[in-house]
mmCIF file with all atom_site columns, C-alpha atoms in Angstrom:
data_model
loop_
_atom_site.group_PDB
_atom_site.id
_atom_site.type_symbol
_atom_site.label_atom_id
_atom_site.label_alt_id
_atom_site.label_comp_id
_atom_site.label_asym_id
_atom_site.label_entity_id
_atom_site.label_seq_id
_atom_site.pdbx_PDB_ins_code
_atom_site.Cartn_x
_atom_site.Cartn_y
_atom_site.Cartn_z
_atom_site.occupancy
_atom_site.B_iso_or_equiv
_atom_site.pdbx_formal_charge
_atom_site.auth_seq_id
_atom_site.auth_comp_id
_atom_site.auth_asym_id
_atom_site.auth_atom_id
_atom_site.pdbx_PDB_model_num
ATOM 1   C CA . ALA A 1 1   ? 114.484 -141.215 -152.041 1.00 0.00 ? 25  ALA A CA 1
ATOM 2   C CA . GLN A 1 2   ? 117.546 -142.589 -152.615 1.00 0.00 ? 26  GLN A CA 1
ATOM 3   C CA . ARG A 1 3   ? 117.715 -140.396 -156.060 1.00 0.00 ? 27  ARG A CA 1
ATOM 4   C CA . LEU A 1 4   ? 117.120 -137.559 -154.994 1.00 0.00 ? 28  LEU A CA 1
ATOM 5   C CA . LEU A 1 5   ? 119.169 -137.575 -152.411 1.00 0.00 ? 29  LEU A CA 1
ATOM 6   C CA . TYR A 1 6   ? 121.927 -138.054 -155.223 1.00 0.00 ? 30  TYR A CA 1
ATOM 7   C CA . GLU A 1 7   ? 121.432 -135.032 -156.082 1.00 0.00 ? 31  GLU A CA 1
ATOM 8   C CA . ILE A 1 8   ? 121.141 -132.831 -153.233 1.00 0.00 ? 32  ILE A CA 1
ATOM 9   C CA . LEU A 1 9   ? 124.635 -134.790 -153.063 1.00 0.00 ? 33  LEU A CA 1
ATOM 10  C CA . ASP A 1 10  ? 125.716 -133.495 -156.331 1.00 0.00 ? 34  ASP A CA 1
ATOM 11  C CA . SER A 1 11  ? 124.521 -129.955 -155.899 1.00 0.00 ? 35  SER A CA 1
ATOM 12  C CA . LEU A 1 12  ? 126.490 -129.967 -152.199 1.00 0.00 ? 36  LEU A CA 1
ATOM 13  C CA . ALA A 1 13  ? 129.314 -131.110 -154.406 1.00 0.00 ? 37  ALA A CA 1
ATOM 14  C CA . ALA A 1 14  ? 129.635 -128.588 -156.516 1.00 0.00 ? 38  ALA A CA 1
ATOM 15  C CA . VAL A 1 15  ? 129.505 -125.558 -153.941 1.00 0.00 ? 39  VAL A CA 1
ATOM 16  C CA . ARG A 1 16  ? 133.115 -123.598 -153.034 1.00 0.00 ? 40  ARG A CA 1
ATOM 17  C CA . PHE A 1 17  ? 133.548 -120.540 -150.348 1.00 0.00 ? 41  PHE A CA 1
ATOM 18  C CA . ASP A 1 18  ? 135.923 -118.784 -149.247 1.00 0.00 ? 42  ASP A CA 1
ATOM 19  C CA . TRP A 1 19  ? 137.317 -118.115 -146.062 1.00 0.00 ? 43  TRP A CA 1
ATOM 20  C CA . ASN A 1 20  ? 140.549 -116.580 -145.435 1.00 0.00 ? 44  ASN A CA 1
ATOM 21  C CA . ASP A 1 21  ? 142.033 -117.711 -148.519 1.00 0.00 ? 45  ASP A CA 1
ATOM 22  C CA . ARG A 1 22  ? 141.354 -120.887 -148.322 1.00 0.00 ? 46  ARG A CA 1
ATOM 23  C CA . VAL A 1 23  ? 139.364 -122.606 -150.557 1.00 0.00 ? 47  VAL A CA 1
ATOM 24  C CA . PHE A 1 24  ? 136.068 -125.004 -148.630 1.00 0.00 ? 48  PHE A CA 1
ATOM 25  C CA . SER A 1 25  ? 133.897 -127.630 -150.894 1.00 0.00 ? 49  SER A CA 1
ATOM 26  C CA . VAL A 1 26  ? 131.133 -128.628 -149.039 1.00 0.00 ? 50  VAL A CA 1
ATOM 27  C CA . GLY A 1 27  ? 129.239 -132.097 -149.444 1.00 0.00 ? 51  GLY A CA 1
ATOM 28  C CA . ALA A 1 28  ? 127.752 -134.868 -146.142 1.00 0.00 ? 52  ALA A CA 1
ATOM 29  C CA . SER A 1 29  ? 126.510 -138.180 -145.367 1.00 0.00 ? 53  SER A CA 1
ATOM 30  C CA . ILE A 1 30  ? 122.909 -138.654 -144.800 1.00 0.00 ? 54  ILE A CA 1
ATOM 31  C CA . GLY A 1 31  ? 121.196 -141.647 -143.956 1.00 0.00 ? 55  GLY A CA 1
ATOM 32  C CA . VAL A 1 32  ? 117.462 -142.958 -143.994 1.00 0.00 ? 56  VAL A CA 1
ATOM 33  C CA . VAL A 1 33  ? 115.401 -144.289 -142.401 1.00 0.00 ? 57  VAL A CA 1
ATOM 34  C CA . ALA A 1 34  ? 112.187 -146.257 -143.750 1.00 0.00 ? 58  ALA A CA 1
ATOM 35  C CA . VAL A 1 35  ? 108.624 -144.853 -141.774 1.00 0.00 ? 59  VAL A CA 1
ATOM 36  C CA . ASP A 1 36  ? 106.763 -147.857 -141.924 1.00 0.00 ? 60  ASP A CA 1
ATOM 37  C CA . GLY A 1 37  ? 103.633 -150.175 -139.544 1.00 0.00 ? 61  GLY A CA 1
ATOM 38  C CA . SER A 1 38  ? 106.858 -151.933 -137.951 1.00 0.00 ? 62  SER A CA 1
ATOM 39  C CA . SER A 1 39  ? 108.301 -148.738 -136.210 1.00 0.00 ? 63  SER A CA 1
ATOM 40  C CA . ARG A 1 40  ? 108.490 -148.203 -133.069 1.00 0.00 ? 64  ARG A CA 1
ATOM 41  C CA . SER A 1 41  ? 109.157 -144.735 -131.693 1.00 0.00 ? 65  SER A CA 1
ATOM 42  C CA . VAL A 1 42  ? 110.958 -141.327 -133.003 1.00 0.00 ? 66  VAL A CA 1
ATOM 43  C CA . ASN A 1 43  ? 113.293 -141.983 -131.017 1.00 0.00 ? 67  ASN A CA 1
ATOM 44  C CA . SER A 1 44  ? 114.363 -145.281 -132.492 1.00 0.00 ? 68  SER A CA 1
ATOM 45  C CA . LEU A 1 45  ? 113.457 -143.559 -136.164 1.00 0.00 ? 69  LEU A CA 1
ATOM 46  C CA . PHE A 1 46  ? 116.170 -141.684 -135.147 1.00 0.00 ? 70  PHE A CA 1
ATOM 47  C CA . ARG A 1 47  ? 118.680 -143.751 -133.749 1.00 0.00 ? 71  ARG A CA 1
ATOM 48  C CA . ALA A 1 48  ? 118.721 -145.232 -137.094 1.00 0.00 ? 72  ALA A CA 1
ATOM 49  C CA . ALA A 1 49  ? 118.884 -142.398 -139.672 1.00 0.00 ? 73  ALA A CA 1
ATOM 50  C CA . ASP A 1 50  ? 121.969 -141.101 -137.299 1.00 0.00 ? 74  ASP A CA 1
ATOM 51  C CA . THR A 1 51  ? 123.634 -144.548 -137.441 1.00 0.00 ? 75  THR A CA 1
ATOM 52  C CA . ALA A 1 52  ? 123.197 -144.616 -141.127 1.00 0.00 ? 76  ALA A CA 1
ATOM 53  C CA . CYS A 1 53  ? 124.469 -141.157 -141.654 1.00 0.00 ? 77  CYS A CA 1
ATOM 54  C CA . TYR A 1 54  ? 127.268 -142.053 -139.927 1.00 0.00 ? 78  TYR A CA 1
ATOM 55  C CA . ALA A 1 55  ? 128.020 -144.806 -141.559 1.00 0.00 ? 79  ALA A CA 1
ATOM 56  C CA . ALA A 1 56  ? 127.985 -143.216 -144.486 1.00 0.00 ? 80  ALA A CA 1
ATOM 57  C CA . LYS A 1 57  ? 131.210 -140.764 -142.787 1.00 0.00 ? 81  LYS A CA 1
ATOM 58  C CA . ASP A 1 58  ? 132.539 -143.916 -142.301 1.00 0.00 ? 82  ASP A CA 1
ATOM 59  C CA . GLN A 1 59  ? 133.057 -145.061 -145.778 1.00 0.00 ? 83  GLN A CA 1
ATOM 60  C CA . GLY A 1 60  ? 133.832 -142.035 -146.620 1.00 0.00 ? 84  GLY A CA 1
ATOM 61  C CA . ARG A 1 61  ? 131.458 -138.651 -146.569 1.00 0.00 ? 85  ARG A CA 1
ATOM 62  C CA . ASN A 1 62  ? 129.106 -137.761 -149.317 1.00 0.00 ? 86  ASN A CA 1
ATOM 63  C CA . ARG A 1 63  ? 127.026 -141.385 -149.369 1.00 0.00 ? 87  ARG A CA 1
ATOM 64  C CA . VAL A 1 64  ? 124.025 -142.021 -148.469 1.00 0.00 ? 88  VAL A CA 1
ATOM 65  C CA . VAL A 1 65  ? 123.034 -145.112 -146.058 1.00 0.00 ? 89  VAL A CA 1
ATOM 66  C CA . VAL A 1 66  ? 119.933 -146.544 -145.363 1.00 0.00 ? 90  VAL A CA 1
ATOM 67  C CA . TYR A 1 67  ? 118.892 -147.873 -142.725 1.00 0.00 ? 91  TYR A CA 1
ATOM 68  C CA . SER A 1 68  ? 118.916 -151.519 -142.457 1.00 0.00 ? 92  SER A CA 1
ATOM 69  C CA . PRO A 1 69  ? 118.853 -153.360 -139.678 1.00 0.00 ? 93  PRO A CA 1
ATOM 70  C CA . ARG A 1 70  ? 120.223 -157.054 -141.179 1.00 0.00 ? 94  ARG A CA 1
ATOM 71  C CA . ASP A 1 71  ? 122.492 -154.853 -141.926 1.00 0.00 ? 95  ASP A CA 1
ATOM 72  C CA . LYS A 1 72  ? 125.846 -156.596 -140.740 1.00 0.00 ? 96  LYS A CA 1
ATOM 73  C CA . GLU A 1 73  ? 127.928 -153.726 -140.652 1.00 0.00 ? 97  GLU A CA 1
ATOM 74  C CA . LEU A 1 74  ? 125.361 -151.538 -139.472 1.00 0.00 ? 98  LEU A CA 1
ATOM 75  C CA . THR A 1 75  ? 125.053 -153.481 -135.883 1.00 0.00 ? 99  THR A CA 1
ATOM 76  C CA . ARG A 1 76  ? 127.829 -153.212 -136.033 1.00 0.00 ? 100 ARG A CA 1
ATOM 77  C CA . HIS A 1 77  ? 128.288 -149.314 -135.738 1.00 0.00 ? 101 HIS A CA 1
ATOM 78  C CA . ARG A 1 78  ? 125.250 -148.837 -133.260 1.00 0.00 ? 102 ARG A CA 1
ATOM 79  C CA . GLU A 1 79  ? 126.970 -151.046 -131.201 1.00 0.00 ? 103 GLU A CA 1
ATOM 80  C CA . GLN A 1 80  ? 130.116 -148.663 -131.304 1.00 0.00 ? 104 GLN A CA 1
ATOM 81  C CA . VAL A 1 81  ? 127.921 -145.718 -131.086 1.00 0.00 ? 105 VAL A CA 1
ATOM 82  C CA . ARG A 1 82  ? 125.726 -147.565 -127.564 1.00 0.00 ? 106 ARG A CA 1
ATOM 83  C CA . SER A 1 83  ? 129.972 -148.011 -126.620 1.00 0.00 ? 107 SER A CA 1
ATOM 84  C CA . VAL A 1 84  ? 130.724 -144.955 -127.244 1.00 0.00 ? 108 VAL A CA 1
ATOM 85  C CA . SER A 1 85  ? 128.178 -143.862 -124.963 1.00 0.00 ? 109 SER A CA 1
ATOM 86  C CA . ARG A 1 86  ? 128.641 -146.356 -121.894 1.00 0.00 ? 110 ARG A CA 1
ATOM 87  C CA . ILE A 1 87  ? 132.644 -144.960 -121.766 1.00 0.00 ? 111 ILE A CA 1
ATOM 88  C CA . THR A 1 88  ? 131.573 -141.888 -121.523 1.00 0.00 ? 112 THR A CA 1
ATOM 89  C CA . SER A 1 89  ? 129.153 -141.623 -118.817 1.00 0.00 ? 113 SER A CA 1
ATOM 90  C CA . ALA A 1 90  ? 131.572 -144.855 -117.437 1.00 0.00 ? 114 ALA A CA 1
ATOM 91  C CA . LEU A 1 91  ? 134.095 -143.063 -117.155 1.00 0.00 ? 115 LEU A CA 1
ATOM 92  C CA . ASP A 1 92  ? 131.900 -139.297 -116.201 1.00 0.00 ? 116 ASP A CA 1
ATOM 93  C CA . ASP A 1 93  ? 131.106 -141.327 -113.471 1.00 0.00 ? 117 ASP A CA 1
ATOM 94  C CA . GLY A 1 94  ? 133.720 -142.720 -112.255 1.00 0.00 ? 118 GLY A CA 1
ATOM 95  C CA . ARG A 1 95  ? 133.064 -146.533 -113.250 1.00 0.00 ? 119 ARG A CA 1
ATOM 96  C CA . PHE A 1 96  ? 136.491 -147.414 -114.585 1.00 0.00 ? 120 PHE A CA 1
ATOM 97  C CA . LEU A 1 97  ? 139.164 -149.361 -113.365 1.00 0.00 ? 121 LEU A CA 1
ATOM 98  C CA . LEU A 1 98  ? 142.131 -149.982 -112.952 1.00 0.00 ? 122 LEU A CA 1
ATOM 99  C CA . TYR A 1 99  ? 144.122 -153.281 -112.117 1.00 0.00 ? 123 TYR A CA 1
ATOM 100 C CA . ALA A 1 100 ? 147.824 -154.501 -111.057 1.00 0.00 ? 124 ALA A CA 1
ATOM 101 C CA . GLN A 1 101 ? 149.086 -157.715 -112.424 1.00 0.00 ? 125 GLN A CA 1
ATOM 102 C CA . PRO A 1 102 ? 152.503 -158.613 -111.713 1.00 0.00 ? 126 PRO A CA 1
ATOM 103 C CA . ILE A 1 103 ? 154.986 -159.592 -113.875 1.00 0.00 ? 127 ILE A CA 1
ATOM 104 C CA . VAL A 1 104 ? 157.393 -162.391 -112.419 1.00 0.00 ? 128 VAL A CA 1
ATOM 105 C CA . PRO A 1 105 ? 158.816 -164.771 -115.084 1.00 0.00 ? 129 PRO A CA 1
ATOM 106 C CA . ILE A 1 106 ? 157.642 -168.534 -115.596 1.00 0.00 ? 130 ILE A CA 1
ATOM 107 C CA . GLY A 1 107 ? 158.199 -170.280 -112.197 1.00 0.00 ? 131 GLY A CA 1
ATOM 108 C CA . SER A 1 108 ? 160.328 -167.625 -110.615 1.00 0.00 ? 132 SER A CA 1
ATOM 109 C CA . ASP A 1 109 ? 160.259 -167.389 -106.630 1.00 0.00 ? 133 ASP A CA 1
ATOM 110 C CA . VAL A 1 110 ? 159.863 -163.933 -106.364 1.00 0.00 ? 134 VAL A CA 1
ATOM 111 C CA . VAL A 1 111 ? 157.638 -162.833 -103.337 1.00 0.00 ? 135 VAL A CA 1
ATOM 112 C CA . ARG A 1 112 ? 157.186 -158.691 -104.449 1.00 0.00 ? 136 ARG A CA 1
ATOM 113 C CA . PRO A 1 113 ? 157.000 -158.045 -107.856 1.00 0.00 ? 137 PRO A CA 1
ATOM 114 C CA . THR A 1 114 ? 158.948 -154.592 -108.841 1.00 0.00 ? 138 THR A CA 1
ATOM 115 C CA . ARG A 1 115 ? 156.680 -154.731 -112.408 1.00 0.00 ? 139 ARG A CA 1
ATOM 116 C CA . PHE A 1 116 ? 153.419 -154.799 -112.940 1.00 0.00 ? 140 PHE A CA 1
ATOM 117 C CA . GLU A 1 117 ? 150.722 -154.725 -115.661 1.00 0.00 ? 141 GLU A CA 1
ATOM 118 C CA . VAL A 1 118 ? 148.100 -152.592 -116.501 1.00 0.00 ? 142 VAL A CA 1
ATOM 119 C CA . LEU A 1 119 ? 144.969 -153.313 -116.639 1.00 0.00 ? 143 LEU A CA 1
ATOM 120 C CA . ALA A 1 120 ? 142.454 -150.759 -117.401 1.00 0.00 ? 144 ALA A CA 1
ATOM 121 C CA . ARG A 1 121 ? 138.727 -152.362 -116.393 1.00 0.00 ? 145 ARG A CA 1
ATOM 122 C CA . VAL A 1 122 ? 134.682 -150.979 -116.532 1.00 0.00 ? 146 VAL A CA 1
ATOM 123 C CA . GLU A 1 123 ? 132.278 -151.859 -115.295 1.00 0.00 ? 147 GLU A CA 1
ATOM 124 C CA . ASP A 1 124 ? 128.654 -151.372 -116.719 1.00 0.00 ? 148 ASP A CA 1
ATOM 125 C CA . LEU A 1 125 ? 125.158 -150.008 -115.517 1.00 0.00 ? 149 LEU A CA 1
ATOM 126 C CA . ASP A 1 126 ? 124.781 -154.191 -114.263 1.00 0.00 ? 150 ASP A CA 1
ATOM 127 C CA . GLY A 1 127 ? 128.491 -154.814 -112.270 1.00 0.00 ? 151 GLY A CA 1
ATOM 128 C CA . HIS A 1 128 ? 129.700 -156.851 -114.379 1.00 0.00 ? 152 HIS A CA 1
ATOM 129 C CA . LEU A 1 129 ? 133.420 -156.024 -116.243 1.00 0.00 ? 153 LEU A CA 1
ATOM 130 C CA . ALA A 1 130 ? 134.306 -155.120 -119.718 1.00 0.00 ? 154 ALA A CA 1
ATOM 131 C CA . GLY A 1 131 ? 137.655 -155.655 -120.843 1.00 0.00 ? 155 GLY A CA 1
ATOM 132 C CA . PRO A 1 132 ? 139.535 -153.438 -123.411 1.00 0.00 ? 156 PRO A CA 1
ATOM 133 C CA . GLY A 1 133 ? 138.040 -156.246 -126.074 1.00 0.00 ? 157 GLY A CA 1
ATOM 134 C CA . GLU A 1 134 ? 134.496 -154.562 -124.972 1.00 0.00 ? 158 GLU A CA 1
ATOM 135 C CA . PHE A 1 135 ? 135.862 -150.508 -124.954 1.00 0.00 ? 159 PHE A CA 1
ATOM 136 C CA . LEU A 1 136 ? 138.872 -149.997 -126.729 1.00 0.00 ? 160 LEU A CA 1
ATOM 137 C CA . SER A 1 137 ? 137.826 -150.307 -130.367 1.00 0.00 ? 161 SER A CA 1
ATOM 138 C CA . ALA A 1 138 ? 135.198 -147.707 -129.950 1.00 0.00 ? 162 ALA A CA 1
ATOM 139 C CA . ALA A 1 139 ? 137.902 -146.186 -127.701 1.00 0.00 ? 163 ALA A CA 1
ATOM 140 C CA . GLU A 1 140 ? 140.053 -145.647 -130.615 1.00 0.00 ? 164 GLU A CA 1
ATOM 141 C CA . ARG A 1 141 ? 137.433 -145.242 -134.029 1.00 0.00 ? 165 ARG A CA 1
ATOM 142 C CA . TYR A 1 142 ? 135.720 -141.988 -131.868 1.00 0.00 ? 166 TYR A CA 1
ATOM 143 C CA . GLY A 1 143 ? 138.590 -140.712 -130.167 1.00 0.00 ? 167 GLY A CA 1
ATOM 144 C CA . LEU A 1 144 ? 137.532 -141.411 -126.512 1.00 0.00 ? 168 LEU A CA 1
ATOM 145 C CA . VAL A 1 145 ? 141.549 -142.830 -126.828 1.00 0.00 ? 169 VAL A CA 1
ATOM 146 C CA . THR A 1 146 ? 143.203 -139.702 -125.500 1.00 0.00 ? 170 THR A CA 1
ATOM 147 C CA . ARG A 1 147 ? 140.277 -139.134 -122.581 1.00 0.00 ? 171 ARG A CA 1
ATOM 148 C CA . LEU A 1 148 ? 140.879 -142.978 -121.177 1.00 0.00 ? 172 LEU A CA 1
ATOM 149 C CA . ASP A 1 149 ? 144.784 -142.621 -122.125 1.00 0.00 ? 173 ASP A CA 1
ATOM 150 C CA . LEU A 1 150 ? 144.279 -139.664 -119.352 1.00 0.00 ? 174 LEU A CA 1
ATOM 151 C CA . TRP A 1 151 ? 142.565 -141.402 -116.693 1.00 0.00 ? 175 TRP A CA 1
ATOM 152 C CA . VAL A 1 152 ? 144.637 -144.108 -116.941 1.00 0.00 ? 176 VAL A CA 1
ATOM 153 C CA . VAL A 1 153 ? 147.714 -142.957 -116.352 1.00 0.00 ? 177 VAL A CA 1
ATOM 154 C CA . GLY A 1 154 ? 146.765 -140.584 -114.165 1.00 0.00 ? 178 GLY A CA 1
ATOM 155 C CA . SER A 1 155 ? 144.943 -143.090 -111.833 1.00 0.00 ? 179 SER A CA 1
ATOM 156 C CA . ALA A 1 156 ? 147.816 -145.906 -112.032 1.00 0.00 ? 180 ALA A CA 1
ATOM 157 C CA . LEU A 1 157 ? 150.041 -142.116 -110.781 1.00 0.00 ? 181 LEU A CA 1
ATOM 158 C CA . ARG A 1 158 ? 147.482 -142.121 -108.008 1.00 0.00 ? 182 ARG A CA 1
ATOM 159 C CA . ALA A 1 159 ? 147.554 -145.508 -106.519 1.00 0.00 ? 183 ALA A CA 1
ATOM 160 C CA . LEU A 1 160 ? 152.286 -145.544 -107.174 1.00 0.00 ? 184 LEU A CA 1
ATOM 161 C CA . ALA A 1 161 ? 151.685 -142.359 -104.733 1.00 0.00 ? 185 ALA A CA 1
ATOM 162 C CA . GLU A 1 162 ? 149.844 -143.888 -101.961 1.00 0.00 ? 186 GLU A CA 1
ATOM 163 C CA . ALA A 1 163 ? 151.278 -147.272 -102.282 1.00 0.00 ? 187 ALA A CA 1
ATOM 164 C CA . SER A 1 164 ? 155.083 -145.094 -102.029 1.00 0.00 ? 188 SER A CA 1
ATOM 165 C CA . VAL A 1 165 ? 152.292 -142.785 -99.064  1.00 0.00 ? 189 VAL A CA 1
ATOM 166 C CA . THR A 1 166 ? 152.070 -146.645 -96.894  1.00 0.00 ? 190 THR A CA 1
ATOM 167 C CA . GLY A 1 167 ? 153.845 -149.155 -97.529  1.00 0.00 ? 191 GLY A CA 1
#
């Protein structure tokens, strides 16, 4: 199957087309999964093939990647794809939270700090709070960081406005 798929990639690479006075080439990234007795469901097969396809894109496109549950890189990628789904749903559902941490010199007797570091956390569906180490790299890699940045800035500015009105 891999030999045939690489022949298809070679055929696609030879295709060129003109559009708006520019020449474009055609390519593909192909994810392959074995359908055998260990296959649990059609959905799990599609998820595995999708993971392999994204891994092919990450490796430079125009590649064939065969899914293996023992492949650590594919496992990492699958976890990042799940993170993207969790980040998107958390943003949609309002499960991101901001915390303000005062910035004061060690040993300071400052009673009312004037500087704060804003920390983003996300609450998962089980109520667990996850820090940026658990979601930021996936957000950066898959183009969600701008949406997340906009949420952080907007939420921080709203919190500042509310604090100035009440305090």
